[in-house]
Amino acid sequence: MPKSKTRDKVAYTPPTEPTPQKIKLESSAWVPRFMVAFFVIGLAWMVLYYLASNISWVDSLGAWNVVIGFGFIAAGFGVATRWR
């Protein structure tokens, strides 16, 4: 019976680990300032709408004042996602 060929196995070499990247864990100084500013502006807009609705430019917007107030608050939450 003929002899089969022998296979040469290549020795296993584990993959080299990539060098770890330094991650910046600090947020910029503007992030908490803008976040708090958007929250305060949104809250102030809502309070102004409910307490001083007899002002002509506030009354002319009607129910859009609620949308504007919540828009500022939502922008504050959007900026808050950048805070670390």
PDB file of N, CA and C in Angstrom:
ATOM      1  N   MET A   1       0.842  -1.161   0.000  1.00  0.00           N
ATOM      2  CA  MET A   1       0.000   0.000   0.000  1.00  0.00           C
ATOM      3  C   MET A   1       0.897   1.238   0.000  1.00  0.00           C
ATOM      4  N   PRO A   2       0.528   2.278  -0.838  1.00  0.00           N
ATOM      5  CA  PRO A   2       1.368   3.475  -0.892  1.00  0.00           C
ATOM      6  C   PRO A   2       1.245   4.304   0.385  1.00  0.00           C
ATOM      7  N   LYS A   3       2.337   4.935   0.712  1.00  0.00           N
ATOM      8  CA  LYS A   3       2.378   5.751   1.919  1.00  0.00           C
ATOM      9  C   LYS A   3       1.820   7.139   1.595  1.00  0.00           C
ATOM     10  N   SER A   4       0.969   7.690   2.497  1.00  0.00           N
ATOM     11  CA  SER A   4       0.393   9.010   2.262  1.00  0.00           C
ATOM     12  C   SER A   4       1.403  10.103   2.603  1.00  0.00           C
ATOM     13  N   LYS A   5       1.172  11.241   1.990  1.00  0.00           N
ATOM     14  CA  LYS A   5       2.063  12.369   2.239  1.00  0.00           C
ATOM     15  C   LYS A   5       1.821  12.923   3.644  1.00  0.00           C
ATOM     16  N   THR A   6       2.851  13.371   4.252  1.00  0.00           N
ATOM     17  CA  THR A   6       2.691  13.991   5.565  1.00  0.00           C
ATOM     18  C   THR A   6       2.467  15.484   5.374  1.00  0.00           C
ATOM     19  N   ARG A   7       1.588  16.036   6.192  1.00  0.00           N
ATOM     20  CA  ARG A   7       1.319  17.465   6.110  1.00  0.00           C
ATOM     21  C   ARG A   7       2.134  18.190   7.153  1.00  0.00           C
ATOM     22  N   ASP A   8       2.692  19.298   6.735  1.00  0.00           N
ATOM     23  CA  ASP A   8       3.429  20.130   7.675  1.00  0.00           C
ATOM     24  C   ASP A   8       2.462  21.165   8.244  1.00  0.00           C
ATOM     25  N   LYS A   9       2.244  21.103   9.537  1.00  0.00           N
ATOM     26  CA  LYS A   9       1.358  22.058  10.181  1.00  0.00           C
ATOM     27  C   LYS A   9       2.166  23.271  10.617  1.00  0.00           C
ATOM     28  N   VAL A  10       1.567  24.450  10.345  1.00  0.00           N
ATOM     29  CA  VAL A  10       2.202  25.684  10.774  1.00  0.00           C
ATOM     30  C   VAL A  10       1.855  25.890  12.240  1.00  0.00           C
ATOM     31  N   ALA A  11       2.849  26.253  13.027  1.00  0.00           N
ATOM     32  CA  ALA A  11       2.618  26.464  14.452  1.00  0.00           C
ATOM     33  C   ALA A  11       1.688  27.666  14.646  1.00  0.00           C
ATOM     34  N   TYR A  12       0.780  27.543  15.601  1.00  0.00           N
ATOM     35  CA  TYR A  12      -0.188  28.611  15.865  1.00  0.00           C
ATOM     36  C   TYR A  12       0.508  29.767  16.565  1.00  0.00           C
ATOM     37  N   THR A  13       0.312  30.960  16.023  1.00  0.00           N
ATOM     38  CA  THR A  13       0.809  32.172  16.677  1.00  0.00           C
ATOM     39  C   THR A  13      -0.398  33.050  16.988  1.00  0.00           C
ATOM     40  N   PRO A  14      -0.604  33.368  18.247  1.00  0.00           N
ATOM     41  CA  PRO A  14      -1.759  34.192  18.587  1.00  0.00           C
ATOM     42  C   PRO A  14      -1.600  35.594  18.021  1.00  0.00           C
ATOM     43  N   PRO A  15      -2.722  36.239  17.694  1.00  0.00           N
ATOM     44  CA  PRO A  15      -2.634  37.586  17.129  1.00  0.00           C
ATOM     45  C   PRO A  15      -2.097  38.574  18.172  1.00  0.00           C
ATOM     46  N   THR A  16      -1.383  39.541  17.693  1.00  0.00           N
ATOM     47  CA  THR A  16      -0.839  40.548  18.603  1.00  0.00           C
ATOM     48  C   THR A  16      -1.949  41.501  19.034  1.00  0.00           C
ATOM     49  N   GLU A  17      -1.889  41.923  20.275  1.00  0.00           N
ATOM     50  CA  GLU A  17      -2.915  42.833  20.792  1.00  0.00           C
ATOM     51  C   GLU A  17      -2.602  44.248  20.340  1.00  0.00           C
ATOM     52  N   PRO A  18      -3.642  44.968  19.895  1.00  0.00           N
ATOM     53  CA  PRO A  18      -3.403  46.359  19.479  1.00  0.00           C
ATOM     54  C   PRO A  18      -3.074  47.213  20.700  1.00  0.00           C
ATOM     55  N   THR A  19      -2.339  48.268  20.459  1.00  0.00           N
ATOM     56  CA  THR A  19      -2.005  49.160  21.565  1.00  0.00           C
ATOM     57  C   THR A  19      -3.263  49.893  22.002  1.00  0.00           C
ATOM     58  N   PRO A  20      -3.517  49.953  23.289  1.00  0.00           N
ATOM     59  CA  PRO A  20      -4.750  50.607  23.756  1.00  0.00           C
ATOM     60  C   PRO A  20      -4.718  52.111  23.491  1.00  0.00           C
ATOM     61  N   GLN A  21      -5.875  52.625  23.077  1.00  0.00           N
ATOM     62  CA  GLN A  21      -6.010  54.045  22.813  1.00  0.00           C
ATOM     63  C   GLN A  21      -6.448  54.744  24.096  1.00  0.00           C
ATOM     64  N   LYS A  22      -5.911  55.921  24.331  1.00  0.00           N
ATOM     65  CA  LYS A  22      -6.340  56.688  25.488  1.00  0.00           C
ATOM     66  C   LYS A  22      -7.672  57.356  25.157  1.00  0.00           C
ATOM     67  N   ILE A  23      -8.639  57.182  26.046  1.00  0.00           N
ATOM     68  CA  ILE A  23      -9.963  57.741  25.846  1.00  0.00           C
ATOM     69  C   ILE A  23     -10.096  58.971  26.730  1.00  0.00           C
ATOM     70  N   LYS A  24     -10.542  60.041  26.122  1.00  0.00           N
ATOM     71  CA  LYS A  24     -10.749  61.272  26.869  1.00  0.00           C
ATOM     72  C   LYS A  24     -12.053  61.147  27.642  1.00  0.00           C
ATOM     73  N   LEU A  25     -11.974  61.158  28.962  1.00  0.00           N
ATOM     74  CA  LEU A  25     -13.154  60.973  29.791  1.00  0.00           C
ATOM     75  C   LEU A  25     -13.673  62.285  30.365  1.00  0.00           C
ATOM     76  N   GLU A  26     -13.234  63.388  29.841  1.00  0.00           N
ATOM     77  CA  GLU A  26     -13.705  64.676  30.310  1.00  0.00           C
ATOM     78  C   GLU A  26     -14.507  65.342  29.209  1.00  0.00           C
ATOM     79  N   SER A  27     -15.512  66.077  29.615  1.00  0.00           N
ATOM     80  CA  SER A  27     -16.279  66.831  28.640  1.00  0.00           C
ATOM     81  C   SER A  27     -15.747  68.256  28.595  1.00  0.00           C
ATOM     82  N   SER A  28     -16.064  68.932  27.542  1.00  0.00           N
ATOM     83  CA  SER A  28     -15.645  70.319  27.410  1.00  0.00           C
ATOM     84  C   SER A  28     -16.354  71.176  28.442  1.00  0.00           C
ATOM     85  N   ALA A  29     -15.817  72.346  28.688  1.00  0.00           N
ATOM     86  CA  ALA A  29     -16.381  73.227  29.711  1.00  0.00           C
ATOM     87  C   ALA A  29     -17.725  73.796  29.288  1.00  0.00           C
ATOM     88  N   TRP A  30     -17.997  73.848  27.993  1.00  0.00           N
ATOM     89  CA  TRP A  30     -19.242  74.440  27.530  1.00  0.00           C
ATOM     90  C   TRP A  30     -20.442  73.525  27.731  1.00  0.00           C
ATOM     91  N   VAL A  31     -20.221  72.241  27.878  1.00  0.00           N
ATOM     92  CA  VAL A  31     -21.338  71.287  27.930  1.00  0.00           C
ATOM     93  C   VAL A  31     -22.241  71.517  29.143  1.00  0.00           C
ATOM     94  N   PRO A  32     -21.735  71.536  30.374  1.00  0.00           N
ATOM     95  CA  PRO A  32     -22.674  71.753  31.487  1.00  0.00           C
ATOM     96  C   PRO A  32     -23.293  73.144  31.481  1.00  0.00           C
ATOM     97  N   ARG A  33     -22.560  74.133  30.974  1.00  0.00           N
ATOM     98  CA  ARG A  33     -23.106  75.487  30.921  1.00  0.00           C
ATOM     99  C   ARG A  33     -24.284  75.570  29.966  1.00  0.00           C
ATOM    100  N   PHE A  34     -24.131  75.005  28.777  1.00  0.00           N
ATOM    101  CA  PHE A  34     -25.220  75.022  27.805  1.00  0.00           C
ATOM    102  C   PHE A  34     -26.399  74.176  28.284  1.00  0.00           C
ATOM    103  N   MET A  35     -26.100  73.037  28.915  1.00  0.00           N
ATOM    104  CA  MET A  35     -27.159  72.163  29.393  1.00  0.00           C
ATOM    105  C   MET A  35     -28.022  72.894  30.421  1.00  0.00           C
ATOM    106  N   VAL A  36     -27.398  73.499  31.405  1.00  0.00           N
ATOM    107  CA  VAL A  36     -28.149  74.212  32.441  1.00  0.00           C
ATOM    108  C   VAL A  36     -28.864  75.418  31.827  1.00  0.00           C
ATOM    109  N   ALA A  37     -28.210  76.100  30.896  1.00  0.00           N
ATOM    110  CA  ALA A  37     -28.835  77.267  30.265  1.00  0.00           C
ATOM    111  C   ALA A  37     -30.093  76.863  29.500  1.00  0.00           C
ATOM    112  N   PHE A  38     -30.042  75.773  28.750  1.00  0.00           N
ATOM    113  CA  PHE A  38     -31.227  75.321  28.015  1.00  0.00           C
ATOM    114  C   PHE A  38     -32.352  74.918  28.969  1.00  0.00           C
ATOM    115  N   PHE A  39     -32.006  74.230  30.062  1.00  0.00           N
ATOM    116  CA  PHE A  39     -33.028  73.857  31.037  1.00  0.00           C
ATOM    117  C   PHE A  39     -33.690  75.085  31.652  1.00  0.00           C
ATOM    118  N   VAL A  40     -32.870  76.057  32.037  1.00  0.00           N
ATOM    119  CA  VAL A  40     -33.406  77.251  32.695  1.00  0.00           C
ATOM    120  C   VAL A  40     -34.236  78.083  31.714  1.00  0.00           C
ATOM    121  N   ILE A  41     -33.764  78.233  30.479  1.00  0.00           N
ATOM    122  CA  ILE A  41     -34.520  79.003  29.481  1.00  0.00           C
ATOM    123  C   ILE A  41     -35.858  78.329  29.195  1.00  0.00           C
ATOM    124  N   GLY A  42     -35.864  77.001  29.058  1.00  0.00           N
ATOM    125  CA  GLY A  42     -37.110  76.278  28.808  1.00  0.00           C
ATOM    126  C   GLY A  42     -38.087  76.412  29.959  1.00  0.00           C
ATOM    127  N   LEU A  43     -37.575  76.288  31.179  1.00  0.00           N
ATOM    128  CA  LEU A  43     -38.437  76.426  32.344  1.00  0.00           C
ATOM    129  C   LEU A  43     -38.959  77.852  32.471  1.00  0.00           C
ATOM    130  N   ALA A  44     -38.084  78.829  32.247  1.00  0.00           N
ATOM    131  CA  ALA A  44     -38.501  80.235  32.337  1.00  0.00           C
ATOM    132  C   ALA A  44     -39.545  80.555  31.271  1.00  0.00           C
ATOM    133  N   TRP A  45     -39.390  79.997  30.080  1.00  0.00           N
ATOM    134  CA  TRP A  45     -40.365  80.236  29.007  1.00  0.00           C
ATOM    135  C   TRP A  45     -41.734  79.689  29.389  1.00  0.00           C
ATOM    136  N   MET A  46     -41.752  78.490  29.978  1.00  0.00           N
ATOM    137  CA  MET A  46     -43.029  77.891  30.382  1.00  0.00           C
ATOM    138  C   MET A  46     -43.673  78.698  31.510  1.00  0.00           C
ATOM    139  N   VAL A  47     -42.877  79.124  32.473  1.00  0.00           N
ATOM    140  CA  VAL A  47     -43.419  79.920  33.575  1.00  0.00           C
ATOM    141  C   VAL A  47     -43.934  81.253  33.055  1.00  0.00           C
ATOM    142  N   LEU A  48     -43.192  81.873  32.150  1.00  0.00           N
ATOM    143  CA  LEU A  48     -43.624  83.139  31.571  1.00  0.00           C
ATOM    144  C   LEU A  48     -44.949  82.971  30.830  1.00  0.00           C
ATOM    145  N   TYR A  49     -45.093  81.885  30.121  1.00  0.00           N
ATOM    146  CA  TYR A  49     -46.329  81.637  29.376  1.00  0.00           C
ATOM    147  C   TYR A  49     -47.523  81.484  30.314  1.00  0.00           C
ATOM    148  N   TYR A  50     -47.340  80.749  31.404  1.00  0.00           N
ATOM    149  CA  TYR A  50     -48.477  80.503  32.284  1.00  0.00           C
ATOM    150  C   TYR A  50     -48.787  81.664  33.216  1.00  0.00           C
ATOM    151  N   LEU A  51     -47.764  82.410  33.626  1.00  0.00           N
ATOM    152  CA  LEU A  51     -48.009  83.490  34.582  1.00  0.00           C
ATOM    153  C   LEU A  51     -48.250  84.841  33.926  1.00  0.00           C
ATOM    154  N   ALA A  52     -47.655  85.080  32.770  1.00  0.00           N
ATOM    155  CA  ALA A  52     -47.772  86.391  32.131  1.00  0.00           C
ATOM    156  C   ALA A  52     -48.321  86.242  30.727  1.00  0.00           C
ATOM    157  N   SER A  53     -49.408  85.542  30.590  1.00  0.00           N
ATOM    158  CA  SER A  53     -49.959  85.301  29.262  1.00  0.00           C
ATOM    159  C   SER A  53     -50.662  86.524  28.682  1.00  0.00           C
ATOM    160  N   ASN A  54     -50.755  87.620  29.454  1.00  0.00           N
ATOM    161  CA  ASN A  54     -51.397  88.816  28.919  1.00  0.00           C
ATOM    162  C   ASN A  54     -50.429  89.694  28.125  1.00  0.00           C
ATOM    163  N   ILE A  55     -49.145  89.326  28.062  1.00  0.00           N
ATOM    164  CA  ILE A  55     -48.186  90.046  27.223  1.00  0.00           C
ATOM    165  C   ILE A  55     -48.493  89.695  25.768  1.00  0.00           C
ATOM    166  N   SER A  56     -48.493  90.708  24.903  1.00  0.00           N
ATOM    167  CA  SER A  56     -48.975  90.502  23.528  1.00  0.00           C
ATOM    168  C   SER A  56     -48.163  89.473  22.750  1.00  0.00           C
ATOM    169  N   TRP A  57     -46.844  89.519  22.822  1.00  0.00           N
ATOM    170  CA  TRP A  57     -46.055  88.569  22.015  1.00  0.00           C
ATOM    171  C   TRP A  57     -46.118  87.160  22.576  1.00  0.00           C
ATOM    172  N   VAL A  58     -46.361  87.019  23.882  1.00  0.00           N
ATOM    173  CA  VAL A  58     -46.527  85.683  24.460  1.00  0.00           C
ATOM    174  C   VAL A  58     -47.896  85.134  24.078  1.00  0.00           C
ATOM    175  N   ASP A  59     -48.901  85.984  24.140  1.00  0.00           N
ATOM    176  CA  ASP A  59     -50.260  85.541  23.826  1.00  0.00           C
ATOM    177  C   ASP A  59     -50.435  85.228  22.346  1.00  0.00           C
ATOM    178  N   SER A  60     -49.666  85.914  21.493  1.00  0.00           N
ATOM    179  CA  SER A  60     -49.819  85.677  20.052  1.00  0.00           C
ATOM    180  C   SER A  60     -49.306  84.304  19.629  1.00  0.00           C
ATOM    181  N   LEU A  61     -48.386  83.726  20.387  1.00  0.00           N
ATOM    182  CA  LEU A  61     -47.874  82.398  20.032  1.00  0.00           C
ATOM    183  C   LEU A  61     -48.822  81.282  20.454  1.00  0.00           C
ATOM    184  N   GLY A  62     -49.666  81.546  21.432  1.00  0.00           N
ATOM    185  CA  GLY A  62     -50.653  80.558  21.852  1.00  0.00           C
ATOM    186  C   GLY A  62     -50.015  79.313  22.446  1.00  0.00           C
ATOM    187  N   ALA A  63     -50.497  78.176  22.005  1.00  0.00           N
ATOM    188  CA  ALA A  63     -50.006  76.904  22.544  1.00  0.00           C
ATOM    189  C   ALA A  63     -48.596  76.569  22.069  1.00  0.00           C
ATOM    190  N   TRP A  64     -48.074  77.286  21.092  1.00  0.00           N
ATOM    191  CA  TRP A  64     -46.703  77.053  20.648  1.00  0.00           C
ATOM    192  C   TRP A  64     -45.692  77.390  21.726  1.00  0.00           C
ATOM    193  N   ASN A  65     -46.099  78.156  22.740  1.00  0.00           N
ATOM    194  CA  ASN A  65     -45.206  78.448  23.854  1.00  0.00           C
ATOM    195  C   ASN A  65     -44.799  77.180  24.591  1.00  0.00           C
ATOM    196  N   VAL A  66     -45.717  76.229  24.703  1.00  0.00           N
ATOM    197  CA  VAL A  66     -45.395  74.962  25.347  1.00  0.00           C
ATOM    198  C   VAL A  66     -44.372  74.194  24.516  1.00  0.00           C
ATOM    199  N   VAL A  67     -44.548  74.199  23.208  1.00  0.00           N
ATOM    200  CA  VAL A  67     -43.612  73.512  22.314  1.00  0.00           C
ATOM    201  C   VAL A  67     -42.232  74.157  22.400  1.00  0.00           C
ATOM    202  N   ILE A  68     -42.183  75.475  22.438  1.00  0.00           N
ATOM    203  CA  ILE A  68     -40.906  76.180  22.530  1.00  0.00           C
ATOM    204  C   ILE A  68     -40.217  75.858  23.859  1.00  0.00           C
ATOM    205  N   GLY A  69     -40.980  75.886  24.959  1.00  0.00           N
ATOM    206  CA  GLY A  69     -40.410  75.574  26.264  1.00  0.00           C
ATOM    207  C   GLY A  69     -39.867  74.159  26.329  1.00  0.00           C
ATOM    208  N   PHE A  70     -40.656  73.186  25.861  1.00  0.00           N
ATOM    209  CA  PHE A  70     -40.181  71.807  25.857  1.00  0.00           C
ATOM    210  C   PHE A  70     -39.058  71.603  24.845  1.00  0.00           C
ATOM    211  N   GLY A  71     -39.023  72.413  23.795  1.00  0.00           N
ATOM    212  CA  GLY A  71     -37.922  72.337  22.834  1.00  0.00           C
ATOM    213  C   GLY A  71     -36.597  72.714  23.481  1.00  0.00           C
ATOM    214  N   PHE A  72     -36.614  73.770  24.275  1.00  0.00           N
ATOM    215  CA  PHE A  72     -35.397  74.148  24.996  1.00  0.00           C
ATOM    216  C   PHE A  72     -34.989  73.069  25.997  1.00  0.00           C
ATOM    217  N   ILE A  73     -35.963  72.501  26.682  1.00  0.00           N
ATOM    218  CA  ILE A  73     -35.653  71.445  27.647  1.00  0.00           C
ATOM    219  C   ILE A  73     -35.112  70.208  26.928  1.00  0.00           C
ATOM    220  N   ALA A  74     -35.680  69.858  25.780  1.00  0.00           N
ATOM    221  CA  ALA A  74     -35.175  68.724  25.002  1.00  0.00           C
ATOM    222  C   ALA A  74     -33.768  68.997  24.492  1.00  0.00           C
ATOM    223  N   ALA A  75     -33.495  70.243  24.108  1.00  0.00           N
ATOM    224  CA  ALA A  75     -32.136  70.601  23.692  1.00  0.00           C
ATOM    225  C   ALA A  75     -31.172  70.446  24.858  1.00  0.00           C
ATOM    226  N   GLY A  76     -31.621  70.759  26.067  1.00  0.00           N
ATOM    227  CA  GLY A  76     -30.784  70.547  27.251  1.00  0.00           C
ATOM    228  C   GLY A  76     -30.460  69.083  27.456  1.00  0.00           C
ATOM    229  N   PHE A  77     -31.461  68.214  27.255  1.00  0.00           N
ATOM    230  CA  PHE A  77     -31.193  66.784  27.359  1.00  0.00           C
ATOM    231  C   PHE A  77     -30.279  66.299  26.234  1.00  0.00           C
ATOM    232  N   GLY A  78     -30.421  66.893  25.056  1.00  0.00           N
ATOM    233  CA  GLY A  78     -29.526  66.526  23.956  1.00  0.00           C
ATOM    234  C   GLY A  78     -28.078  66.896  24.247  1.00  0.00           C
ATOM    235  N   VAL A  79     -27.875  68.057  24.849  1.00  0.00           N
ATOM    236  CA  VAL A  79     -26.520  68.468  25.220  1.00  0.00           C
ATOM    237  C   VAL A  79     -26.011  67.616  26.383  1.00  0.00           C
ATOM    238  N   ALA A  80     -26.916  67.170  27.247  1.00  0.00           N
ATOM    239  CA  ALA A  80     -26.518  66.367  28.403  1.00  0.00           C
ATOM    240  C   ALA A  80     -25.912  65.032  27.998  1.00  0.00           C
ATOM    241  N   THR A  81     -26.227  64.539  26.817  1.00  0.00           N
ATOM    242  CA  THR A  81     -25.643  63.268  26.371  1.00  0.00           C
ATOM    243  C   THR A  81     -24.162  63.405  26.077  1.00  0.00           C
ATOM    244  N   ARG A  82     -23.657  64.625  25.927  1.00  0.00           N
ATOM    245  CA  ARG A  82     -22.229  64.846  25.678  1.00  0.00           C
ATOM    246  C   ARG A  82     -21.439  65.037  26.961  1.00  0.00           C
ATOM    247  N   TRP A  83     -22.123  65.055  28.110  1.00  0.00           N
ATOM    248  CA  TRP A  83     -21.454  65.300  29.374  1.00  0.00           C
ATOM    249  C   TRP A  83     -20.881  63.999  29.922  1.00  0.00           C
ATOM    250  N   ARG A  84     -19.622  64.046  30.318  1.00  0.00           N
ATOM    251  CA  ARG A  84     -18.970  62.852  30.892  1.00  0.00           C
ATOM    252  C   ARG A  84     -18.380  63.165  32.217  1.00  0.00           C
TER     253      ARG A  84
END
